[in-house]
XYZ file of C-alpha atoms in Angstrom:
638
model
C 108.781 172.802 106.947
C 111.056 175.416 105.369
C 111.466 175.363 101.610
C 114.915 176.935 101.765
C 117.984 174.659 101.583
C 119.149 173.592 105.027
C 122.579 172.292 105.933
C 122.095 169.569 108.509
C 124.553 167.511 110.496
C 123.983 163.761 110.268
C 122.857 163.898 113.901
C 120.217 166.548 113.144
C 119.082 164.635 110.074
C 118.567 161.302 111.843
C 117.295 162.765 115.110
C 114.718 164.864 113.279
C 110.994 164.390 113.890
C 110.547 164.309 110.135
C 109.707 160.886 108.717
C 111.625 160.361 105.485
C 109.585 158.171 103.155
C 111.262 156.181 100.385
C 108.488 156.091 97.756
C 107.708 152.952 95.819
C 108.926 154.434 92.530
C 112.481 154.637 93.932
C 114.680 151.629 93.287
C 115.565 149.227 96.089
C 118.630 149.823 98.211
C 121.514 148.871 95.935
C 124.792 150.043 97.469
C 127.412 147.326 97.570
C 130.904 147.025 99.022
C 132.422 149.598 96.666
C 130.013 152.421 97.477
C 129.888 151.710 101.227
C 133.673 151.450 101.480
C 134.017 154.702 99.556
C 131.611 156.528 101.882
C 133.332 155.322 105.066
C 136.765 155.999 103.574
C 135.767 159.533 102.573
C 134.525 160.320 106.075
C 137.620 158.815 107.689
C 139.958 160.753 105.403
C 138.523 164.069 106.594
C 138.339 163.118 110.279
C 141.929 163.823 111.440
C 141.786 167.518 110.503
C 138.424 167.919 112.190
C 137.139 170.085 109.362
C 133.504 169.625 108.256
C 132.826 167.194 105.433
C 129.919 167.854 103.055
C 128.383 164.558 101.995
C 125.938 165.673 99.289
C 122.316 166.648 98.837
C 119.017 165.185 99.990
C 116.085 166.404 97.905
C 112.658 165.971 99.466
C 109.004 166.739 98.755
C 106.592 167.511 101.603
C 103.775 165.038 102.124
C 100.463 166.040 103.605
C 100.086 164.104 106.812
C 97.876 165.400 109.613
C 99.448 163.226 112.317
C 103.143 163.779 111.667
C 105.717 165.606 109.603
C 106.576 163.512 106.538
C 108.732 164.053 103.484
C 109.119 161.987 100.342
C 112.744 161.411 99.311
C 113.189 162.364 95.661
C 116.977 162.136 95.427
C 119.608 160.866 97.865
C 117.817 157.787 99.194
C 120.862 155.489 98.832
C 122.952 157.871 100.917
C 120.200 158.366 103.509
C 119.679 154.618 103.840
C 123.412 154.016 104.319
C 123.672 156.751 106.963
C 120.727 155.161 108.804
C 122.436 151.757 108.617
C 125.681 153.281 109.921
C 123.847 154.900 112.824
C 122.069 151.622 113.618
C 125.384 149.759 113.648
C 127.012 152.355 115.934
C 123.985 152.316 118.244
C 124.276 148.543 118.569
C 128.078 148.424 118.842
C 129.285 151.377 120.921
C 129.344 150.508 124.656
C 127.483 153.713 125.438
C 125.166 153.343 122.438
C 123.510 156.399 120.912
C 121.117 157.734 123.512
C 119.552 160.172 121.038
C 118.874 157.583 118.310
C 115.723 156.025 119.727
C 113.582 155.745 116.608
C 114.127 155.157 112.923
C 112.915 158.090 110.861
C 113.357 156.331 107.507
C 110.384 154.426 106.100
C 109.688 152.441 102.948
C 106.405 152.903 101.115
C 104.667 149.551 100.434
C 107.876 147.578 101.033
C 107.216 145.470 104.062
C 110.411 143.420 103.709
C 112.570 146.540 103.740
C 110.822 147.956 106.798
C 110.838 144.684 108.756
C 114.527 144.047 108.021
C 115.565 147.596 108.919
C 113.649 147.515 112.202
C 115.288 144.213 113.144
C 118.768 145.598 112.406
C 117.979 148.833 114.257
C 116.915 146.938 117.348
C 119.820 144.519 117.561
C 121.954 144.284 114.449
C 120.590 140.913 113.430
C 117.870 139.512 111.234
C 117.485 136.479 113.490
C 114.365 137.874 115.162
C 112.519 138.020 111.836
C 110.231 134.981 112.071
C 109.894 134.420 108.340
C 113.122 134.421 106.216
C 110.959 135.407 103.248
C 110.554 138.841 104.876
C 114.292 139.599 104.756
C 115.409 142.309 102.352
C 118.804 141.000 101.274
C 120.043 144.378 100.024
C 119.521 146.139 103.351
C 120.854 143.176 105.344
C 123.909 143.056 103.101
C 124.485 146.790 103.626
C 124.489 146.381 107.411
C 126.782 143.357 107.253
C 129.196 145.220 104.987
C 129.337 148.109 107.460
C 129.882 145.545 110.209
C 132.914 144.252 108.293
C 134.345 147.378 106.629
C 134.092 150.068 109.308
C 136.265 148.331 111.974
C 138.947 147.605 109.355
C 139.130 151.176 108.045
C 139.217 152.877 111.431
C 141.872 150.384 112.537
C 144.003 151.258 109.512
C 143.692 154.939 110.441
C 144.425 154.252 114.140
C 141.060 155.638 115.191
C 138.435 154.468 117.663
C 134.804 153.763 116.876
C 133.886 156.606 119.231
C 136.056 159.079 117.291
C 134.439 158.018 114.026
C 130.960 158.274 115.567
C 131.525 161.750 117.006
C 132.860 163.058 113.702
C 130.117 161.418 111.628
C 127.263 162.856 113.635
C 128.674 166.296 114.405
C 130.942 167.267 111.500
C 129.520 165.447 108.467
C 126.804 167.562 106.872
C 124.178 167.106 104.183
C 122.263 169.764 102.272
C 118.503 169.196 102.517
C 116.493 170.815 99.747
C 112.704 170.763 99.733
C 111.023 171.365 96.392
C 107.925 173.624 96.490
C 104.601 172.002 97.318
C 103.148 172.826 93.896
C 106.025 171.197 91.992
C 105.056 168.903 89.120
C 107.232 165.923 90.079
C 107.070 164.334 86.633
C 108.380 167.542 85.083
C 110.987 167.828 87.832
C 112.338 164.338 87.066
C 112.557 165.210 83.378
C 114.649 168.265 84.234
C 116.881 166.247 86.562
C 117.520 163.641 83.883
C 118.223 166.119 81.109
C 120.185 168.823 82.954
C 123.750 169.515 81.883
C 126.537 168.293 84.124
C 128.947 170.724 85.732
C 132.638 170.571 84.886
C 134.286 167.613 86.584
C 137.496 168.056 88.557
C 139.577 166.365 85.881
C 138.201 168.790 83.269
C 139.247 171.724 85.449
C 142.657 170.093 85.822
C 142.931 169.744 82.055
C 142.355 173.488 81.652
C 144.928 174.336 84.308
C 147.560 172.123 82.695
C 146.965 173.482 79.195
C 147.197 177.072 80.371
C 150.719 176.417 81.653
C 151.930 174.993 78.331
C 150.812 177.431 75.611
C 151.459 176.419 72.031
C 150.864 172.727 72.722
C 147.114 172.822 73.379
C 146.229 170.644 70.389
C 148.730 167.906 71.310
C 147.718 167.948 74.977
C 144.037 167.705 74.093
C 144.583 164.734 71.755
C 146.593 162.849 74.411
C 144.107 163.677 77.169
C 141.006 162.645 75.221
C 142.582 159.438 73.928
C 143.411 158.448 77.513
C 140.173 159.636 79.145
C 138.095 156.873 77.553
C 138.951 154.186 80.076
C 136.560 151.683 78.445
C 138.341 152.028 75.096
C 141.822 150.934 74.041
C 143.978 154.019 73.698
C 144.999 153.296 70.093
C 141.423 153.940 69.005
C 141.673 157.575 70.114
C 143.986 158.474 67.244
C 143.820 158.645 63.468
C 145.142 155.613 61.548
C 148.372 157.454 60.657
C 148.884 158.584 64.261
C 148.380 155.015 65.477
C 151.013 153.715 63.101
C 153.407 156.492 64.096
C 152.999 156.054 67.862
C 152.379 152.319 68.289
C 154.257 150.779 65.360
C 152.976 150.258 61.836
C 153.238 146.471 61.955
C 151.085 145.630 64.979
C 150.301 148.674 67.191
C 152.156 146.714 69.867
C 155.004 149.123 70.628
C 155.293 152.550 72.180
C 157.775 154.221 69.839
C 158.156 157.737 71.301
C 160.906 158.324 73.864
C 159.840 161.741 75.178
C 157.125 164.373 74.861
C 158.775 166.335 72.060
C 159.114 163.176 69.941
C 155.472 162.370 70.691
C 154.431 165.908 69.721
C 156.207 165.486 66.391
C 154.579 162.111 65.736
C 151.102 163.411 66.541
C 151.441 166.399 64.243
C 153.408 164.720 61.479
C 150.410 164.409 59.162
C 149.568 168.115 59.650
C 152.985 169.478 58.686
C 151.665 170.880 55.423
C 148.058 171.316 56.474
C 146.417 174.527 57.558
C 146.150 174.375 61.388
C 142.624 174.228 62.734
C 141.506 177.302 64.668
C 140.208 176.033 67.991
C 139.564 177.916 71.216
C 140.933 176.724 74.533
C 137.379 176.310 75.831
C 136.536 174.003 72.927
C 139.651 171.941 73.571
C 138.856 171.616 77.283
C 135.269 170.513 76.754
C 136.092 168.579 73.569
C 133.172 170.171 71.726
C 134.966 171.020 68.488
C 134.849 168.746 65.433
C 138.238 167.191 64.802
C 139.301 166.906 61.175
C 141.671 164.122 62.225
C 138.976 161.906 63.776
C 139.743 158.150 63.391
C 138.187 156.592 60.307
C 137.261 153.392 62.126
C 137.001 154.332 65.781
C 135.182 151.116 66.702
C 132.578 152.758 68.906
C 131.247 149.317 69.786
C 134.386 148.728 71.838
C 133.291 151.368 74.353
C 130.520 148.957 75.296
C 132.573 145.784 74.994
C 135.054 146.454 77.815
C 134.651 147.862 81.304
C 137.647 149.358 83.103
C 138.639 148.532 86.695
C 139.284 152.248 87.403
C 137.964 155.634 86.292
C 139.998 158.375 84.651
C 140.373 160.840 87.578
C 141.865 158.128 89.793
C 144.018 156.863 86.930
C 145.529 160.364 86.666
C 146.737 160.084 90.261
C 148.440 156.755 89.566
C 150.287 158.380 86.671
C 151.242 161.359 88.846
C 152.776 159.109 91.506
C 154.702 157.147 88.883
C 155.979 160.475 87.570
C 156.852 161.908 90.981
C 158.008 158.705 92.680
C 156.577 160.187 95.865
C 153.767 159.024 98.133
C 150.510 160.790 97.292
C 146.880 159.937 98.155
C 145.359 157.804 95.393
C 141.963 159.397 95.907
C 140.292 161.653 93.339
C 138.557 163.707 96.048
C 141.933 165.444 96.335
C 142.745 165.487 92.642
C 143.115 169.247 92.223
C 144.870 169.794 95.554
C 147.340 166.989 94.882
C 148.273 168.295 91.439
C 148.556 171.844 92.746
C 150.878 170.753 95.522
C 153.212 168.582 93.476
C 153.005 169.540 89.816
C 152.291 173.257 89.761
C 154.948 173.901 92.393
C 157.668 172.250 90.288
C 160.760 174.296 89.443
C 159.915 174.015 85.746
C 156.140 173.419 85.443
C 156.232 173.332 81.630
C 158.848 170.557 81.571
C 156.959 168.662 84.238
C 153.667 168.889 82.328
C 155.376 167.548 79.223
C 156.736 164.636 81.226
C 153.352 163.986 82.828
C 151.482 163.901 79.502
C 154.087 161.589 77.996
C 153.784 159.278 81.010
C 149.972 159.496 80.848
C 149.882 158.133 77.315
C 152.470 155.465 78.046
C 150.673 154.331 81.226
C 147.317 154.159 79.411
C 148.921 152.056 76.666
C 150.406 149.685 79.285
C 147.129 149.618 81.218
C 145.164 148.661 78.114
C 147.626 145.989 77.015
C 148.369 144.319 80.341
C 145.644 144.986 82.955
C 142.380 143.041 83.198
C 139.057 144.389 81.980
C 135.541 143.088 82.179
C 134.521 141.973 78.696
C 130.929 141.738 77.533
C 129.985 139.506 74.615
C 127.273 137.296 73.209
C 128.300 134.491 75.579
C 128.019 136.713 78.652
C 130.676 138.575 80.618
C 134.092 137.477 81.836
C 137.493 138.824 82.819
C 139.714 139.690 79.904
C 143.498 140.132 79.601
C 143.964 141.101 75.976
C 146.052 143.484 73.915
C 144.972 145.262 70.767
C 146.947 144.422 67.643
C 146.694 145.135 63.939
C 147.394 143.552 60.584
C 146.443 144.397 57.023
C 143.083 142.705 57.628
C 142.259 145.076 60.499
C 142.440 145.467 64.285
C 141.744 142.545 66.628
C 142.392 141.367 70.187
C 144.715 138.590 71.355
C 145.873 137.376 74.759
C 148.333 139.850 76.236
C 151.074 137.229 76.393
C 150.413 134.983 73.435
C 153.271 135.307 70.986
C 153.727 131.558 71.406
C 150.349 130.202 72.518
C 151.661 126.772 73.446
C 154.064 128.419 75.912
C 152.274 131.528 77.155
C 148.526 130.932 77.278
C 148.832 129.405 80.735
C 150.769 132.432 81.996
C 148.104 134.722 80.547
C 145.318 132.760 82.267
C 147.208 132.679 85.564
C 147.834 136.419 85.445
C 144.154 137.013 84.678
C 143.159 134.962 87.727
C 145.627 136.738 90.017
C 144.699 140.244 88.867
C 140.976 139.523 89.164
C 141.567 138.170 92.701
C 143.152 141.519 93.558
C 140.374 143.536 91.959
C 137.342 141.803 93.506
C 139.009 142.280 96.904
C 139.246 146.070 96.378
C 136.300 147.089 94.175
C 136.417 150.819 94.977
C 137.857 153.315 92.493
C 140.219 154.851 95.055
C 143.305 153.432 96.740
C 143.797 150.640 94.184
C 147.227 149.697 95.503
C 147.401 146.433 93.558
C 146.879 148.349 90.322
C 149.656 150.750 91.229
C 151.970 147.812 91.856
C 151.096 146.451 88.410
C 151.470 149.795 86.594
C 154.770 150.604 88.288
C 156.238 147.242 87.265
C 154.996 147.589 83.692
C 156.220 151.171 83.441
C 159.703 150.272 84.695
C 159.980 147.249 82.401
C 161.522 147.931 79.011
C 159.624 144.994 77.511
C 157.128 143.398 79.948
C 157.111 139.617 79.945
C 154.346 137.460 81.329
C 156.724 135.468 83.545
C 158.266 138.570 85.190
C 154.894 140.280 85.569
C 153.384 137.199 87.204
C 156.360 136.808 89.519
C 156.086 140.457 90.550
C 152.342 140.389 91.243
C 152.563 137.046 93.039
C 155.237 138.531 95.311
C 153.061 141.608 95.836
C 150.094 139.424 96.785
C 152.194 137.419 99.235
C 153.425 140.631 100.863
C 149.884 142.036 101.040
C 148.777 138.815 102.702
C 151.481 138.270 105.323
C 152.955 141.731 105.891
C 149.595 143.484 106.117
C 146.426 141.394 106.370
C 147.833 138.555 108.487
C 150.353 140.646 110.412
C 149.405 140.662 114.113
C 150.962 144.134 114.513
C 153.279 146.595 112.736
C 151.395 146.299 109.473
C 153.592 147.203 106.529
C 152.580 150.293 104.547
C 151.081 149.684 101.099
C 153.595 151.864 99.280
C 156.484 150.149 101.032
C 155.185 146.864 99.630
C 154.636 148.354 96.170
C 158.085 149.927 96.017
C 159.775 146.839 97.494
C 157.549 143.855 96.595
C 159.377 141.321 98.748
C 157.535 139.725 101.646
C 159.365 140.564 104.869
C 157.581 137.920 106.933
C 159.862 134.887 107.154
C 158.458 131.390 106.804
C 160.094 130.343 110.071
C 158.235 132.989 112.077
C 154.678 131.829 111.356
C 152.841 128.548 111.611
C 149.341 127.140 111.668
C 149.110 127.949 115.379
C 150.231 131.584 114.997
C 147.907 132.204 112.052
C 144.829 130.561 113.621
C 143.858 133.623 115.759
C 144.200 135.909 112.703
C 141.986 133.687 110.552
C 138.963 133.537 112.836
C 135.565 135.019 112.014
C 135.568 138.721 112.835
C 139.383 138.931 112.769
C 140.077 138.540 109.035
C 141.116 142.019 107.903
C 140.400 141.859 104.196
C 138.587 139.666 101.667
C 141.906 139.337 99.850
C 142.744 136.553 102.319
C 139.920 134.449 100.865
C 140.493 135.505 97.258
C 144.245 134.938 97.294
C 143.659 131.533 98.864
C 141.202 130.703 96.072
C 143.872 131.744 93.579
C 146.420 129.447 95.278
C 143.918 126.577 95.324
C 143.215 127.194 91.639
C 146.948 126.987 90.889
C 147.251 123.723 92.768
C 144.151 121.969 91.410
C 143.401 123.410 87.958
C 145.014 120.584 86.010
C 143.133 117.845 87.863
C 139.644 119.326 88.300
C 137.673 120.878 85.440
C 135.328 122.694 87.861
C 138.256 124.410 89.524
C 139.934 125.298 86.234
C 136.701 126.970 85.064
C 136.381 129.052 88.254
C 135.849 132.785 87.724
C 136.284 135.453 90.406
C 133.156 137.485 91.141
C 132.341 140.266 93.591
C 131.548 138.371 96.782
C 131.344 140.283 100.036
C 129.769 137.991 102.621
C 131.682 135.617 104.889
C 129.526 132.525 105.362
C 129.638 129.933 108.118
C 129.231 126.710 106.144
C 127.990 125.063 109.332
C 125.609 127.807 110.554
C 126.127 129.697 113.763
C 122.394 129.608 114.446
C 120.859 126.469 112.929
C 117.118 126.178 113.069
C 117.326 123.603 115.850
C 119.336 124.301 118.983
C 120.402 120.653 119.178
C 122.339 121.023 115.899
C 124.702 123.685 117.237
C 128.459 123.052 117.368
C 131.116 124.656 119.571
C 131.493 128.380 118.802
C 135.306 128.233 118.568
C 135.068 125.543 115.888
C 132.175 127.231 114.106
C 134.105 130.535 113.851
C 137.361 128.923 112.720
C 138.786 129.442 109.229
C 137.899 125.938 108.111
C 134.179 126.694 108.432
C 134.290 130.018 106.581
C 134.023 130.869 102.902
C 133.344 133.969 100.841
C 130.022 134.010 98.980
C 127.487 136.494 97.655
C 125.422 138.346 100.227
C 122.183 137.187 98.607
C 123.071 133.517 99.049
C 124.278 134.083 102.579
C 120.973 135.695 103.493
C 118.817 132.994 101.930
C 120.876 129.940 102.939
C 122.480 131.188 106.139
C 120.712 128.938 108.669
C 120.643 125.771 106.575
C 122.808 122.796 107.510
C 125.666 121.814 105.150
C 123.697 118.901 103.701
C 120.832 121.252 102.810
C 123.206 123.805 101.284
C 124.724 121.108 99.096
C 121.274 120.397 97.660
C 120.738 124.112 96.960
C 124.060 124.284 95.087
C 123.470 121.098 93.119
C 124.273 121.695 89.442
C 125.293 125.296 90.245
C 128.848 126.668 90.431
C 130.210 127.289 93.911
C 130.972 130.889 94.857
C 134.549 130.029 95.802
C 137.018 127.201 95.370
C 137.316 126.892 99.135
C 133.542 126.439 99.345
C 133.668 123.895 96.506
C 136.250 121.812 98.400
C 134.189 122.041 101.589
C 131.101 120.795 99.771
C 132.984 117.801 98.411
C 133.319 116.422 101.941
C 130.848 113.638 102.684
C 130.254 114.889 106.221
C 130.815 118.269 107.763
C 131.294 118.085 111.509
C 133.762 119.500 114.036
C 136.519 117.081 112.985
C 136.093 117.962 109.296
C 136.172 121.682 110.116
C 139.361 121.381 112.162
C 141.052 119.346 109.426
C 140.004 121.864 106.759
C 141.321 124.737 108.908
C 144.747 123.130 109.033
C 144.756 122.246 105.314
C 143.791 125.753 104.199
C 146.244 127.436 106.565
C 149.025 125.202 105.287
C 148.113 126.213 101.709
C 148.762 129.836 102.675
C 152.025 128.922 104.388
C 153.232 127.080 101.280
C 152.925 130.344 99.393
C 155.049 132.111 102.019
C 157.668 129.389 101.836
C 157.860 129.823 98.074
C 156.766 126.267 97.391
C 153.781 127.157 95.160
C 154.477 127.067 91.446
C 153.335 130.121 89.503
């Protein structure tokens, strides 16, 4: 095999005679919904133009094998495994199949479960022909099932066919294969890989480009940028104590006092009016390598590990840009530099626009930190958090975002937390976070955000997402149309249980938001009367389970397929539980869940039924569909 880097199409990679071995020291397959959705979305985004899409690097090490050509995968195994799963799905799904994809060329060293599961999926897209459930690798099975769910939805949204996606994937998507020399010391190689310096990220290049167009303000721009770039940290902690008091109010850090960039520039440099300016190069400012003399005295570094953001900084920049432009742009950081070049650098007055953008960046980060959920980690475990940072003479601390009067607003805060987390777990990828844009736009346009107005706005957005997009039989409404006009256009008198039933069947539900928003509605309705429901917490669940199994262990236990695939028999659970409990009868699943929290409120209500037969399923279908319709009719309190 050649040692030189080789650019291969996905077809050439998977049709190769080379056997790619995943060595035992590599971690198990771990891609979840976010990574798989991102990969498919990236490929689909590039498809319409027909231009090649480079997917990354596969680093291999030649193995000595007299009988065949084998290579050990050093880096890129998650991507290779996903591409092999995609090809297996397309082989099993396309009417014409993939005549060239006759054998798997990915293997797993000393991992029988992985190999057995992959072979079963390759041969027919199902794990049913694995005789022993203990041999199922849940990670690989989950990956295939996610592709089975996500790919049809994404290509449908882009008005593409599976054949178009397949042709582009195999012929125009390329990967760079690099083989390290045979005499390479792999241990030393891994040390180098782990310690090597990272190249400049796109957002760092963007920072340099912006600063070059606004000379004389480099110090101010750098302070704003760096304070906002730490998405895990509340923005106030990126400034000195005096700057915090100047920008966010001396009494509580709960206000954004500046009205424009020039006022913000004055506030940031107020304490340096009589000081000798620090001599700093533009390169140092871009890479943030200089030592700031105005570094916060109590920067609370522990907070960078306490909270986890729902979005990264490059994608957050695009949300701010759209709020600034009020134009439709792709909320995808793959196109970060191109998008800014097209819209910002082509402005009539780039300097004025950059000032406006940086002002909006700081304001949006402040609003994001105060009023958008985070994942909080503490001694009691992790949970969703909706808290703002405040300050008193005794120091900084966190309180509920809407808790000026706890007896009146705590319930609104909790309800908002539940609704926002329902949105987020339905769209776990970093890109295209439309729900977040709806939230940020409302907060940005509100002079003084209130919990009641914010909740009303996001509830209306969720209803529009549900009925105008995910349950719309045709003419799906565009996301930005919903965000800019968050009023559901579907009228209550145009839908019913009978019209929704075909949309809510297994294989036809377009997005997990249908299940998550229903769980939110059920939580609203039942939280006061059921402690289990009130304590429910949204988690990342990606697998649609048939509560009564499609393929029970005994043929005599089967029920009619139409009933089995109806909405009443479906619930959203973790892929691991679906794999391990999938073929058990409802009574057996109840025993497995005894003394454990259910994965969803819908599942919890299903398990409360004494018997689960065709009549119970049909009744539950009607009850759950009516719960959705109540939301459309505006009869659900929120």
